[in-house]
Amino acid sequence: MDFYNEIKTKLIENENYSRIKDYSKERYKVQTYFEVGKILSEAGKQYGENIIGKYAEKLQVEIGKKYTERNLRYMRQFYTTFQDIKWKPVVSKLTWSHFLIIMPLKDQQKMQYYINRCIESHLSKRELINNIKDKEYERLDNKAKQKLIN
């Protein structure tokens, strides 16, 4: 399996798709990054962690400078973080920026809480950052947390 060409094809499709309507652009981007993260995860198991750096160098030359090693690592982290969650309905409601803010939280319940808050309240990324900074989740009692998560 040629992991690099598979990743390159997906990212080129994403670049082409990004010229289409705004509302579906972000959904396609998040889906693409999830799929690329899955491929990177599989490639890492087969070829080792250094493969991301090699792919990043080639992708930056062939597709664009935004496909840095750091961004490819975020894509892989996105896949590993959300691979077991029913995330497809969420994709159309959250942006890649929202996911980048939520991923470092680590605690699945806390992440789910903030995902739900974003969807229900249509939080911007700035509002999401402020809610996390203000420790909104931590200030809730356990009963309220469970109710909001479910």
Coordinates of N, CA, C and O in Angstrom, one line a residue:
M1 N 0.8 -1.2 0.0 CA 0.0 0.0 0.0 C 0.9 1.2 0.0 O 1.8 1.3 0.8
D2 N 0.6 2.2 -0.9 CA 1.4 3.4 -1.0 C 0.7 4.5 -0.2 O -0.2 5.2 -0.7
F3 N 1.1 4.6 1.1 CA 0.4 5.5 2.0 C 0.6 6.9 1.6 O -0.3 7.7 1.6
Y4 N 1.8 7.3 1.1 CA 2.1 8.7 0.8 C 1.2 9.1 -0.4 O 0.5 10.2 -0.3
N5 N 1.0 8.3 -1.4 CA 0.2 8.7 -2.6 C -1.3 8.8 -2.2 O -2.0 9.7 -2.7
E6 N -1.7 8.0 -1.3 CA -3.1 8.0 -0.8 C -3.3 9.3 0.0 O -4.4 10.0 -0.2
I7 N -2.4 9.7 0.8 CA -2.5 10.9 1.6 C -2.5 12.1 0.6 O -3.3 13.0 0.7
K8 N -1.5 12.1 -0.3 CA -1.4 13.2 -1.3 C -2.7 13.4 -2.1 O -3.2 14.5 -2.3
T9 N -3.3 12.3 -2.5 CA -4.5 12.3 -3.3 C -5.6 13.0 -2.5 O -6.4 13.8 -3.0
K10 N -5.8 12.5 -1.2 CA -6.9 13.1 -0.4 C -6.7 14.6 -0.2 O -7.6 15.3 -0.2
L11 N -5.4 15.0 0.1 CA -5.2 16.4 0.3 C -5.3 17.2 -0.9 O -5.8 18.4 -0.8
I12 N -5.0 16.7 -2.1 CA -5.2 17.4 -3.3 C -6.7 17.6 -3.6 O -7.2 18.7 -4.0
E13 N -7.5 16.5 -3.3 CA -8.9 16.6 -3.5 C -9.5 17.7 -2.5 O -10.4 18.4 -2.9
N14 N -8.9 17.7 -1.3 CA -9.4 18.7 -0.3 C -9.1 20.1 -0.8 O -9.9 21.0 -0.7
E15 N -7.9 20.3 -1.4 CA -7.5 21.6 -1.9 C -8.5 22.1 -3.0 O -8.9 23.2 -3.1
N16 N -8.8 21.1 -3.9 CA -9.8 21.4 -5.0 C -11.2 21.7 -4.4 O -11.8 22.6 -4.9
Y17 N -11.6 20.9 -3.4 CA -12.9 21.1 -2.9 C -13.0 22.4 -2.1 O -14.1 23.0 -2.0
S18 N -11.9 22.9 -1.6 CA -11.9 24.1 -0.8 C -12.3 25.4 -1.6 O -12.6 26.4 -1.1
R19 N -12.4 25.2 -2.9 CA -12.8 26.3 -3.8 C -14.3 26.3 -4.0 O -14.9 27.2 -4.6
I20 N -15.0 25.3 -3.4 CA -16.4 25.2 -3.5 C -17.1 25.9 -2.3 O -16.5 26.5 -1.5
K21 N -18.4 25.9 -2.3 CA -19.2 26.6 -1.3 C -18.7 26.5 0.1 O -18.3 25.4 0.5
D22 N -18.8 27.6 0.9 CA -18.3 27.6 2.2 C -18.9 26.6 3.2 O -18.2 26.0 4.0
Y23 N -20.2 26.4 3.2 CA -20.9 25.6 4.2 C -20.4 24.1 4.1 O -20.3 23.4 5.1
S24 N -20.1 23.6 2.9 CA -19.7 22.3 2.8 C -18.1 22.1 2.8 O -17.6 21.0 3.0
K25 N -17.5 23.2 2.7 CA -16.0 23.2 2.7 C -15.4 22.7 4.0 O -14.6 21.8 4.0
E26 N -15.9 23.2 5.1 CA -15.4 22.9 6.4 C -15.7 21.4 6.7 O -14.9 20.7 7.3
R27 N -16.9 20.9 6.4 CA -17.3 19.6 6.6 C -16.3 18.6 5.8 O -15.8 17.6 6.4
Y28 N -16.1 19.0 4.6 CA -15.2 18.1 3.8 C -13.8 18.1 4.3 O -13.1 17.1 4.4
K29 N -13.3 19.3 4.8 CA -12.0 19.4 5.3 C -11.8 18.5 6.6 O -10.8 17.8 6.7
V30 N -12.8 18.6 7.5 CA -12.7 17.8 8.7 C -12.7 16.3 8.4 O -12.0 15.5 8.9
Q31 N -13.6 15.9 7.4 CA -13.6 14.5 7.0 C -12.3 14.1 6.4 O -11.8 13.0 6.7
T32 N -11.8 14.9 5.5 CA -10.5 14.6 4.9 C -9.4 14.4 5.9 O -8.6 13.5 5.9
Y33 N -9.3 15.3 6.9 CA -8.3 15.3 7.9 C -8.4 14.1 8.8 O -7.4 13.5 9.2
F34 N -9.7 13.6 9.0 CA -9.9 12.4 9.8 C -9.4 11.2 9.0 O -8.7 10.4 9.5
E35 N -9.7 11.1 7.7 CA -9.2 10.0 6.9 C -7.7 10.0 6.7 O -7.0 9.0 6.8
V36 N -7.1 11.2 6.6 CA -5.6 11.3 6.5 C -5.0 10.9 7.8 O -4.0 10.2 7.8
G37 N -5.6 11.3 8.9 CA -5.2 10.8 10.2 C -5.2 9.3 10.4 O -4.2 8.7 10.9
K38 N -6.2 8.7 9.8 CA -6.3 7.2 9.9 C -5.1 6.6 9.1 O -4.5 5.7 9.5
I39 N -4.9 7.2 7.9 CA -3.8 6.6 7.0 C -2.5 6.9 7.7 O -1.6 6.0 7.7
L40 N -2.3 8.0 8.3 CA -1.0 8.3 9.0 C -0.8 7.4 10.2 O 0.3 6.9 10.4
S41 N -1.9 7.1 10.8 CA -1.8 6.1 12.0 C -1.3 4.7 11.5 O -0.5 4.1 12.1
E42 N -1.9 4.3 10.4 CA -1.6 3.0 9.8 C -0.1 3.0 9.3 O 0.6 2.1 9.5
A43 N 0.3 4.1 8.6 CA 1.6 4.2 8.1 C 2.6 4.3 9.2 O 3.7 3.7 9.1
G44 N 2.3 4.9 10.3 CA 3.2 5.0 11.5 C 3.5 3.6 12.1 O 4.6 3.3 12.5
K45 N 2.4 2.8 12.1 CA 2.6 1.5 12.6 C 3.5 0.6 11.8 O 4.3 -0.2 12.2
Q46 N 3.4 0.9 10.5 CA 4.2 0.1 9.5 C 5.6 0.6 9.3 O 6.6 -0.2 9.3
Y47 N 5.7 1.9 9.3 CA 7.0 2.5 8.9 C 7.7 3.3 10.1 O 8.8 3.8 9.9
G48 N 7.0 3.4 11.2 CA 7.6 4.2 12.3 C 7.2 5.6 12.3 O 6.6 6.2 11.3
E49 N 7.4 6.3 13.4 CA 7.0 7.7 13.6 C 7.6 8.7 12.7 O 7.1 9.7 12.4
N50 N 8.8 8.4 12.2 CA 9.5 9.3 11.3 C 8.8 9.6 10.0 O 9.2 10.5 9.3
I51 N 7.9 8.7 9.6 CA 7.3 8.8 8.3 C 6.5 10.1 8.2 O 6.4 10.6 7.1
I52 N 6.0 10.6 9.3 CA 5.2 11.8 9.2 C 6.1 13.0 8.8 O 5.7 13.8 7.9
G53 N 7.3 13.1 9.3 CA 8.2 14.1 8.9 C 8.6 14.0 7.4 O 8.6 15.0 6.7
K54 N 8.8 12.8 6.9 CA 9.1 12.6 5.5 C 7.9 13.0 4.6 O 8.1 13.6 3.6
Y55 N 6.7 12.6 5.0 CA 5.6 12.9 4.2 C 5.3 14.4 4.2 O 5.0 15.0 3.2
A56 N 5.6 15.1 5.4 CA 5.4 16.5 5.5 C 6.3 17.3 4.5 O 5.9 18.2 3.8
E57 N 7.5 16.9 4.4 CA 8.5 17.5 3.5 C 8.0 17.4 2.1 O 8.0 18.4 1.4
K58 N 7.6 16.2 1.7 CA 7.1 16.0 0.3 C 5.8 16.8 0.0 O 5.7 17.4 -1.0
L59 N 4.9 16.7 1.0 CA 3.6 17.4 0.8 C 3.7 18.9 0.7 O 3.0 19.5 -0.1
Q60 N 4.6 19.4 1.5 CA 4.8 20.9 1.4 C 5.3 21.3 0.0 O 4.9 22.4 -0.4
V61 N 6.2 20.6 -0.6 CA 6.7 20.9 -1.9 C 5.6 20.7 -3.0 O 5.5 21.5 -3.8
E62 N 4.9 19.5 -2.9 CA 4.0 19.2 -3.9 C 2.6 19.8 -3.8 O 1.9 20.0 -4.8
I63 N 2.1 20.1 -2.6 CA 0.7 20.6 -2.5 C 0.7 22.0 -1.9 O 0.0 22.8 -2.3
G64 N 1.4 22.2 -0.8 CA 1.4 23.5 -0.1 C 2.0 23.5 1.2 O 2.2 22.5 1.9
K65 N 2.4 24.7 1.7 CA 3.2 24.8 2.9 C 2.5 24.5 4.2 O 3.0 24.3 5.2
K66 N 1.1 24.5 4.1 CA 0.4 24.3 5.3 C 0.4 22.8 5.8 O 0.0 22.5 6.9
Y67 N 0.9 21.9 5.0 CA 0.9 20.5 5.4 C 2.3 20.2 6.1 O 3.0 19.3 5.7
T68 N 2.5 20.9 7.2 CA 3.7 20.7 8.0 C 3.6 19.4 8.8 O 2.5 18.8 9.0
E69 N 4.7 19.1 9.4 CA 4.8 17.9 10.3 C 3.8 18.1 11.4 O 3.1 17.2 11.8
R70 N 3.8 19.3 12.0 CA 2.9 19.6 13.1 C 1.4 19.3 12.7 O 0.6 18.7 13.4
N71 N 1.0 19.9 11.5 CA -0.4 19.7 11.1 C -0.7 18.2 10.8 O -1.8 17.8 11.1
L72 N 0.2 17.5 10.2 CA 0.0 16.1 10.0 C -0.2 15.3 11.3 O -1.0 14.4 11.5
R73 N 0.6 15.7 12.3 CA 0.5 15.1 13.6 C -0.9 15.4 14.3 O -1.5 14.6 14.9
Y74 N -1.4 16.7 14.0 CA -2.7 17.0 14.5 C -3.8 16.1 13.8 O -4.8 15.7 14.5
M75 N -3.6 15.9 12.6 CA -4.6 15.0 11.8 C -4.6 13.6 12.4 O -5.6 13.0 12.6
R76 N -3.4 13.1 12.7 CA -3.3 11.8 13.3 C -3.9 11.8 14.7 O -4.7 10.8 15.1
Q77 N -3.6 12.8 15.5 CA -4.2 12.9 16.8 C -5.7 13.0 16.7 O -6.4 12.4 17.5
F78 N -6.2 13.7 15.7 CA -7.7 13.9 15.5 C -8.3 12.5 15.3 O -9.3 12.1 15.9
Y79 N -7.7 11.7 14.5 CA -8.2 10.3 14.2 C -8.1 9.5 15.5 O -9.1 8.9 15.8
T80 N -7.0 9.5 16.1 CA -6.9 8.6 17.3 C -7.8 9.1 18.5 O -8.3 8.2 19.2
T81 N -8.1 10.4 18.6 CA -8.9 10.9 19.6 C -10.4 10.5 19.3 O -11.1 10.2 20.2
F82 N -10.8 10.6 18.1 CA -12.2 10.5 17.8 C -12.6 9.3 17.0 O -13.7 9.1 16.6
Q83 N -11.7 8.3 16.9 CA -12.0 7.1 16.1 C -13.1 6.3 16.6 O -13.9 5.6 15.9
D84 N -13.3 6.3 17.9 CA -14.4 5.5 18.5 C -15.7 6.2 18.8 O -16.6 5.7 19.3
I85 N -15.7 7.5 18.5 CA -16.9 8.3 18.8 C -17.7 8.4 17.5 O -17.2 8.5 16.4
K86 N -19.0 8.5 17.7 CA -19.9 8.7 16.5 C -19.8 10.1 16.2 O -20.6 11.0 16.6
W87 N -18.8 10.5 15.4 CA -18.5 11.9 15.1 C -19.1 12.4 13.8 O -19.2 13.6 13.6
K88 N -19.6 11.6 13.0 CA -20.1 12.0 11.6 C -21.1 13.1 11.7 O -21.0 14.1 11.0
P89 N -22.1 13.0 12.6 CA -23.1 14.1 12.7 C -22.5 15.4 13.2 O -22.9 16.5 12.9
V90 N -21.4 15.3 14.0 CA -20.8 16.4 14.6 C -20.0 17.2 13.6 O -19.8 18.4 13.7
V91 N -19.4 16.5 12.6 CA -18.6 17.1 11.6 C -19.2 18.3 10.9 O -18.5 19.3 10.7
S92 N -20.5 18.2 10.6 CA -21.1 19.3 9.9 C -21.4 20.5 10.8 O -21.7 21.6 10.3
K93 N -21.2 20.3 12.1 CA -21.5 21.4 13.0 C -20.3 22.1 13.6 O -20.4 23.2 14.1
L94 N -19.1 21.4 13.6 CA -17.9 22.0 14.1 C -16.8 22.2 13.1 O -16.8 21.4 12.1
T95 N -16.0 23.1 13.3 CA -14.9 23.4 12.3 C -13.6 22.7 12.8 O -13.6 22.2 13.9
W96 N -12.7 22.6 11.9 CA -11.4 22.1 12.3 C -10.8 22.9 13.4 O -10.2 22.3 14.3
S97 N -11.0 24.2 13.5 CA -10.5 25.0 14.6 C -11.1 24.6 15.9 O -10.4 24.5 16.9
H98 N -12.4 24.2 15.9 CA -13.0 23.8 17.1 C -12.3 22.5 17.6 O -12.0 22.3 18.8
F99 N -12.1 21.6 16.7 CA -11.5 20.3 17.1 C -10.0 20.5 17.6 O -9.6 19.8 18.5
L100 N -9.3 21.4 17.0 CA -8.0 21.7 17.5 C -8.0 22.3 18.9 O -7.0 22.0 19.7
I101 N -9.0 23.0 19.3 CA -9.2 23.5 20.6 C -9.6 22.4 21.6 O -9.1 22.3 22.7
I102 N -10.5 21.5 21.2 CA -11.0 20.5 22.0 C -10.0 19.3 22.2 O -10.0 18.7 23.3
M103 N -9.3 18.9 21.2 CA -8.4 17.7 21.3 C -7.4 17.7 22.5 O -7.3 16.7 23.1
P104 N -6.8 18.8 22.9 CA -5.9 18.7 24.0 C -6.5 18.4 25.4 O -5.8 18.2 26.3
L105 N -7.9 18.5 25.5 CA -8.5 18.2 26.7 C -8.3 16.8 27.3 O -8.4 16.6 28.5
K106 N -8.1 15.9 26.4 CA -7.9 14.5 26.8 C -9.1 13.7 27.4 O -9.4 12.6 27.1
D107 N -9.7 14.3 28.4 CA -10.9 13.7 29.1 C -12.1 13.6 28.2 O -12.6 14.6 27.7
Q108 N -12.5 12.4 27.8 CA -13.5 12.2 26.9 C -14.8 12.8 27.3 O -15.5 13.4 26.4
Q109 N -15.2 12.8 28.5 CA -16.4 13.4 29.0 C -16.4 14.9 28.8 O -17.3 15.6 28.4
K110 N -15.2 15.5 29.2 CA -15.1 16.9 29.0 C -15.1 17.3 27.6 O -15.8 18.3 27.2
M111 N -14.5 16.5 26.7 CA -14.5 16.8 25.3 C -16.0 16.7 24.8 O -16.4 17.6 24.0
Q112 N -16.7 15.7 25.2 CA -18.1 15.5 24.7 C -18.9 16.7 25.2 O -19.8 17.2 24.5
Y113 N -18.7 17.1 26.4 CA -19.4 18.3 27.0 C -19.2 19.5 26.1 O -20.2 20.2 25.7
Y114 N -18.0 19.8 25.8 CA -17.7 21.0 25.0 C -18.2 20.9 23.5 O -18.6 21.9 22.9
I115 N -18.1 19.7 23.0 CA -18.7 19.5 21.7 C -20.2 19.8 21.7 O -20.7 20.5 20.8
N116 N -20.9 19.2 22.7 CA -22.3 19.5 22.8 C -22.6 20.9 23.0 O -23.5 21.5 22.4
R117 N -21.8 21.6 23.8 CA -22.0 23.0 24.0 C -21.8 23.8 22.7 O -22.6 24.8 22.5
C118 N -20.8 23.5 22.0 CA -20.6 24.2 20.7 C -21.8 24.0 19.8 O -22.2 25.0 19.1
I119 N -22.3 22.8 19.7 CA -23.4 22.5 18.8 C -24.7 23.2 19.2 O -25.3 23.9 18.5
E120 N -25.0 23.1 20.5 CA -26.2 23.6 21.0 C -26.2 25.2 21.0 O -27.3 25.8 20.8
S121 N -25.1 25.8 21.4 CA -25.1 27.2 21.5 C -24.4 27.9 20.4 O -24.2 29.1 20.4
H122 N -24.0 27.1 19.4 CA -23.3 27.7 18.2 C -22.1 28.5 18.6 O -22.0 29.7 18.2
L123 N -21.3 28.0 19.4 CA -20.1 28.7 20.0 C -19.1 28.9 18.9 O -18.8 28.0 18.1
S124 N -18.6 30.1 18.8 CA -17.4 30.4 18.0 C -16.2 29.8 18.6 O -16.3 29.4 19.8
K125 N -15.1 29.8 17.9 CA -13.9 29.2 18.6 C -13.4 30.1 19.7 O -13.0 29.6 20.7
R126 N -13.6 31.4 19.6 CA -13.2 32.3 20.7 C -14.1 32.0 22.0 O -13.6 32.0 23.1
E127 N -15.4 31.8 21.7 CA -16.3 31.5 22.9 C -15.9 30.2 23.5 O -15.9 30.0 24.7
L128 N -15.6 29.2 22.7 CA -15.2 27.9 23.2 C -13.9 28.0 24.0 O -13.8 27.5 25.1
I129 N -13.0 28.8 23.5 CA -11.7 29.0 24.3 C -12.0 29.6 25.6 O -11.5 29.2 26.7
N130 N -12.9 30.6 25.6 CA -13.2 31.3 26.9 C -14.0 30.3 27.9 O -13.7 30.4 29.1
N131 N -14.8 29.5 27.3 CA -15.5 28.5 28.2 C -14.6 27.6 28.8 O -14.7 27.2 30.0
I132 N -13.6 27.1 28.1 CA -12.6 26.2 28.6 C -11.7 26.9 29.6 O -11.4 26.4 30.7
K133 N -11.3 28.1 29.3 CA -10.4 28.9 30.2 C -11.2 29.2 31.5 O -10.5 29.1 32.6
D134 N -12.5 29.4 31.4 CA -13.3 29.7 32.6 C -13.6 28.4 33.4 O -14.3 28.5 34.4
K135 N -13.2 27.3 32.9 CA -13.4 26.0 33.5 C -14.9 25.7 33.7 O -15.3 25.3 34.8
E136 N -15.7 26.0 32.7 CA -17.1 25.8 32.8 C -17.5 24.4 33.1 O -18.4 24.2 34.0
Y137 N -16.9 23.4 32.5 CA -17.2 22.0 32.8 C -16.9 21.7 34.3 O -17.7 21.0 34.9
E138 N -15.7 22.1 34.8 CA -15.3 21.8 36.1 C -16.2 22.4 37.2 O -16.3 21.9 38.3
R139 N -16.9 23.5 36.9 CA -17.7 24.2 37.8 C -19.1 23.5 38.0 O -19.8 23.8 38.9
L140 N -19.4 22.6 37.1 CA -20.7 21.9 37.2 C -20.7 20.8 38.2 O -19.6 20.2 38.4
D141 N -21.8 20.5 38.8 CA -21.8 19.4 39.7 C -22.0 18.1 38.9 O -22.3 18.2 37.7
N142 N -21.7 17.0 39.4 CA -21.7 15.7 38.7 C -23.0 15.4 38.0 O -23.0 14.9 36.9
K143 N -24.1 15.7 38.7 CA -25.4 15.4 38.1 C -25.6 16.2 36.8 O -26.1 15.7 35.8
A144 N -25.3 17.5 36.9 CA -25.4 18.4 35.7 C -24.5 17.9 34.6 O -24.9 18.0 33.4
K145 N -23.3 17.5 34.9 CA -22.3 17.1 33.9 C -22.9 15.9 33.1 O -22.9 15.8 31.9
Q146 N -23.4 14.9 33.9 CA -24.0 13.7 33.2 C -25.2 14.0 32.4 O -25.3 13.5 31.3
K147 N -26.0 14.9 32.8 CA -27.2 15.3 32.1 C -26.8 16.0 30.8 O -27.4 15.7 29.7
L148 N -25.8 16.9 30.8 CA -25.4 17.6 29.6 C -24.6 16.7 28.7 O -24.8 16.8 27.5
I149 N -23.9 15.8 29.2 CA -23.1 14.9 28.3 C -24.0 13.9 27.6 O -23.9 13.7 26.4
N150 N -25.0 13.4 28.3 CA -26.0 12.5 27.7 C -27.0 13.3 26.8 O -27.5 12.8 25.9

